[in-house]
Coordinates of C-alpha atoms in Angstrom, one line a residue:
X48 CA -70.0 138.8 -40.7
X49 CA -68.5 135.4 -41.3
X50 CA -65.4 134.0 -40.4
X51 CA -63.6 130.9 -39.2
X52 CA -63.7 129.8 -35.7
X53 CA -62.3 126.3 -36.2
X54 CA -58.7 125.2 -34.6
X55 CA -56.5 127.1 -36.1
X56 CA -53.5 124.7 -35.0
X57 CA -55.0 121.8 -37.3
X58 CA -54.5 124.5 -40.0
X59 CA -51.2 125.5 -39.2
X60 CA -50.4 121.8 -39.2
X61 CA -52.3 121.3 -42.8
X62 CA -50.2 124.2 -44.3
X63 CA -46.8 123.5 -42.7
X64 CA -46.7 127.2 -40.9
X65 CA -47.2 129.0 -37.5
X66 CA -50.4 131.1 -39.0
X67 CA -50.6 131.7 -35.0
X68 CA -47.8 132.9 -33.9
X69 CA -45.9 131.3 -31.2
X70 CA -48.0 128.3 -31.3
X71 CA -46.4 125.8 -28.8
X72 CA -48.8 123.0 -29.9
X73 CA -47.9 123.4 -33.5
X74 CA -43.7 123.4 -32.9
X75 CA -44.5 120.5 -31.3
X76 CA -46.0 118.3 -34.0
X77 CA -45.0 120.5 -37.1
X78 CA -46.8 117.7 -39.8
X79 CA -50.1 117.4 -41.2
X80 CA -52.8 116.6 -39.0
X81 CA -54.7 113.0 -39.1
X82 CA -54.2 109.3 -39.3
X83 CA -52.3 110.4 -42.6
X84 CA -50.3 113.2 -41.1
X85 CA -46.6 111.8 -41.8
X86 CA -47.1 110.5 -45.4
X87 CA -45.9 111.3 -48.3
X88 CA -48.4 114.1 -50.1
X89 CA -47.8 114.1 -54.1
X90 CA -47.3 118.0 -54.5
X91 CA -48.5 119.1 -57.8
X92 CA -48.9 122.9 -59.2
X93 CA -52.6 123.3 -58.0
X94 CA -51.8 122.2 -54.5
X95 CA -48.8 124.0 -54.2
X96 CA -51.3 127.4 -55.2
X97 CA -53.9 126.1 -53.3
X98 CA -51.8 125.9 -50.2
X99 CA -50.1 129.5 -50.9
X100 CA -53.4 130.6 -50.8
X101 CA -54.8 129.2 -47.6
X102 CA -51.5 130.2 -45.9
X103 CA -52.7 134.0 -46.5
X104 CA -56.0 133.2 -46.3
X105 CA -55.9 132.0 -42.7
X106 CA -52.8 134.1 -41.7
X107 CA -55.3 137.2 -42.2
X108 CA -57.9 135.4 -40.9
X109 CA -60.4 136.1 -44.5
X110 CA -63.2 134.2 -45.6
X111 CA -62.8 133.2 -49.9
X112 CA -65.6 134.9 -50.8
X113 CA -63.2 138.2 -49.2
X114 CA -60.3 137.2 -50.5
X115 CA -61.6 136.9 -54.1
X116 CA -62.8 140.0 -54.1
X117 CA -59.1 141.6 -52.2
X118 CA -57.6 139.5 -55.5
X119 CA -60.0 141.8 -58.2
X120 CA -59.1 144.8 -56.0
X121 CA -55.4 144.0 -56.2
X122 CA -55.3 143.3 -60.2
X123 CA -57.2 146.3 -60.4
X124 CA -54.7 148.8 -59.3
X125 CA -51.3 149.8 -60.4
X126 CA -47.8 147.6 -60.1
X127 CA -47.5 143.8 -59.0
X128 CA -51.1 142.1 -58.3
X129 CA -49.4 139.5 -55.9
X130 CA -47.9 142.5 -53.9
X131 CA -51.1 144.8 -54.0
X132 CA -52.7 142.0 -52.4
X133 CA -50.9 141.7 -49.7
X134 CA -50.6 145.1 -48.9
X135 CA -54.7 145.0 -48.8
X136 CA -54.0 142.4 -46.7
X137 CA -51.6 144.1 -44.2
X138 CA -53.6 147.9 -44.3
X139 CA -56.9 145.9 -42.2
X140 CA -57.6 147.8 -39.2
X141 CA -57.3 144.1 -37.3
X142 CA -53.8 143.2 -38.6
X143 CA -52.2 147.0 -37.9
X144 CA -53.7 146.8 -34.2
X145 CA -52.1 143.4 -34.0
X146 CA -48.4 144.5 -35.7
X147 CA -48.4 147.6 -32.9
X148 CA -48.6 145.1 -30.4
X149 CA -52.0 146.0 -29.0
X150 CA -53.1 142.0 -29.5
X151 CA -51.5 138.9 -29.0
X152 CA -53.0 137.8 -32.3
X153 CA -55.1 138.6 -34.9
X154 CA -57.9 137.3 -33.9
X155 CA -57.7 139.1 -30.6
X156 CA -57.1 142.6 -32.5
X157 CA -60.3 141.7 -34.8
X158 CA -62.4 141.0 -31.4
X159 CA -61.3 144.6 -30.0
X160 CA -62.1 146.3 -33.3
X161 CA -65.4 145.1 -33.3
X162 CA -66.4 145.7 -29.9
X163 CA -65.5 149.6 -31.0
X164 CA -62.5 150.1 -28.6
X165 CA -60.6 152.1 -31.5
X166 CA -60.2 155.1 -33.3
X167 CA -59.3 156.1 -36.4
X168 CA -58.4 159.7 -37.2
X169 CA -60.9 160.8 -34.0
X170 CA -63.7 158.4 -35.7
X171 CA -64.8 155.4 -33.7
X172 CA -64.1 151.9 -36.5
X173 CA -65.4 148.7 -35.9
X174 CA -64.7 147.1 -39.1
X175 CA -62.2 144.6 -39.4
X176 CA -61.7 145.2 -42.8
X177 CA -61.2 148.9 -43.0
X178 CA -58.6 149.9 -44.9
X179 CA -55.8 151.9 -43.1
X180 CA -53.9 154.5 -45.1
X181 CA -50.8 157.0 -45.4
X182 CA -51.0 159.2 -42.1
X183 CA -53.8 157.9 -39.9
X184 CA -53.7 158.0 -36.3
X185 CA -55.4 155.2 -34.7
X186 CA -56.2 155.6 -30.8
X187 CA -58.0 153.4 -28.5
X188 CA -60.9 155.2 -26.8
X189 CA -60.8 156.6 -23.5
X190 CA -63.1 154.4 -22.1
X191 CA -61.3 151.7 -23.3
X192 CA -57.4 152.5 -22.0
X193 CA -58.4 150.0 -18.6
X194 CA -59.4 147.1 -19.8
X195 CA -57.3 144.1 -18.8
X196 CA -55.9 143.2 -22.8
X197 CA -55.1 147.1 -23.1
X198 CA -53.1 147.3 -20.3
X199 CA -50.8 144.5 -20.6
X200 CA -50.5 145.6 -23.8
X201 CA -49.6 148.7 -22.9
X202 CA -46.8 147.1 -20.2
X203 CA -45.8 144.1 -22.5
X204 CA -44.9 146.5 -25.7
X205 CA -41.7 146.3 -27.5
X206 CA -42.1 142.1 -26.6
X207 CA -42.6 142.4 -30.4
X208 CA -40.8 144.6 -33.4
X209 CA -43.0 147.1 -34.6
X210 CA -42.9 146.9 -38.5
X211 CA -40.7 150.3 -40.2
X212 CA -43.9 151.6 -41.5
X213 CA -45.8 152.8 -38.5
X214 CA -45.3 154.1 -35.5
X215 CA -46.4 153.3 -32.0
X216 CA -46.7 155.4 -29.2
X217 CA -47.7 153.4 -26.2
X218 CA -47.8 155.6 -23.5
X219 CA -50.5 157.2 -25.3
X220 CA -51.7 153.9 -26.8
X221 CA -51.6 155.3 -30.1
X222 CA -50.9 154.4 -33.8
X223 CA -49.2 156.4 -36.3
X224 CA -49.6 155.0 -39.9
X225 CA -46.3 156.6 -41.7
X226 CA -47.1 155.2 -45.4
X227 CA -48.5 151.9 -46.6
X228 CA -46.3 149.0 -46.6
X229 CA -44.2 147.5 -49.3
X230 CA -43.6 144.0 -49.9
X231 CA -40.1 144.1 -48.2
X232 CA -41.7 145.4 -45.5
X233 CA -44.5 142.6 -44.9
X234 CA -43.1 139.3 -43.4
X235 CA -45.6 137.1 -44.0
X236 CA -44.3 133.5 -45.3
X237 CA -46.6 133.4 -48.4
X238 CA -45.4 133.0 -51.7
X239 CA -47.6 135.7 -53.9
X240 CA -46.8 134.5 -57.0
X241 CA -48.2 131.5 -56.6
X242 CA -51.9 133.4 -55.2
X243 CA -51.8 134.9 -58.4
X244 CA -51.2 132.0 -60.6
X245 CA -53.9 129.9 -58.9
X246 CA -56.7 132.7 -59.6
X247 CA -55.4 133.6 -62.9
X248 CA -56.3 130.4 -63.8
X249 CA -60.0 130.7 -63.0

């Protein structure tokens, strides 16, 4: 299963967000990366796309070949494509156990996925990518309730706001998935639209 391992401050830097989350080094020198970092970058159409897209791209931590293929899935169903990709986006199994708090960042919560410390509706998941929907229950696994991450989890939660459309319980260390979320509902500095444009073009 592929995915980027690279620094992901030199992208924050290259995109001009936090695709972290609290990322000290980044706040600290908030420009482009390189010998070139501080000029002036001619911004044209594609670029601006091309960065809209990166920006999600990386902020979910998904490879292109993925992303494409949320894009078809998105245009494919009802309403908005911009916002049905994003919702995709935001219904991974990685990305809910990182919005309940149970991860520092994403690509913490995609490291306990794999390793099979969850559950989803009494079914052990270690897929990244699985789609969360209306109602699940996500637990982590007995077994798992003691390890170190878990527990300051566990001590540290509420650190964070816990997005309107689930529920955490974390005495229990438990999920509850109330609906899928809307757009107004997903704070994610990315600019849709723009995703849309750039593959529409294609």
């Amino acid at each position: 299963m592929a995915r980027y391992t690279g620094p992901m401050t030199r992208k924050s830097r290259r995109l001009g967000v936090d695709l972290v989350g609290g990322d000290a080094a980044f706040e600290k020198r908030p420009y482009a990366p390189g010998q070139h970092g501080r000029g002036r970058i001619k911004e044209s159409e594609y670029l601006l796309q091309l960065r809209e897209k990166q920006k999600a791209r990386f902020t979910y931590g998904v490879m292109e070949k993925q992303f494409v293929r949320y894009y078809k899935e998105a245009s494919r169903r009802q309403g908005k494509t911009g916002d049905n990709l994003l919702q995709l986006l935001e219904c991974r199994l990685d990305n809910v156990v990182y919005r309940a708090g149970f991860a520092r960042t994403r690509r913490q919560a995609r490291q306990l996925v794999v390793h099979g410390h969850f559950l989803v509706n009494g079914k052990k998941v270690n897929i990244p990518s699985f789609q969360v929907t209306d109602h699940d229950i996500i637990d982590v696994r007995e077994k798992s309730l003691e390890m170190t991450p878990l527990i300051v989890a566990r001590e540290t939660h509420g650190e964070r706001v816990t997005p309107a459309w689930m529920e955490v319980i974390p005495s229990r260390m438990r999920i509850l998935v109330h609906q899928v979320p809307v757009r107004a509902q997903i704070d994610v500095p990315v600019q849709e639209q723009l995703i849309v444009e750039f593959y529409s073009k294609k």
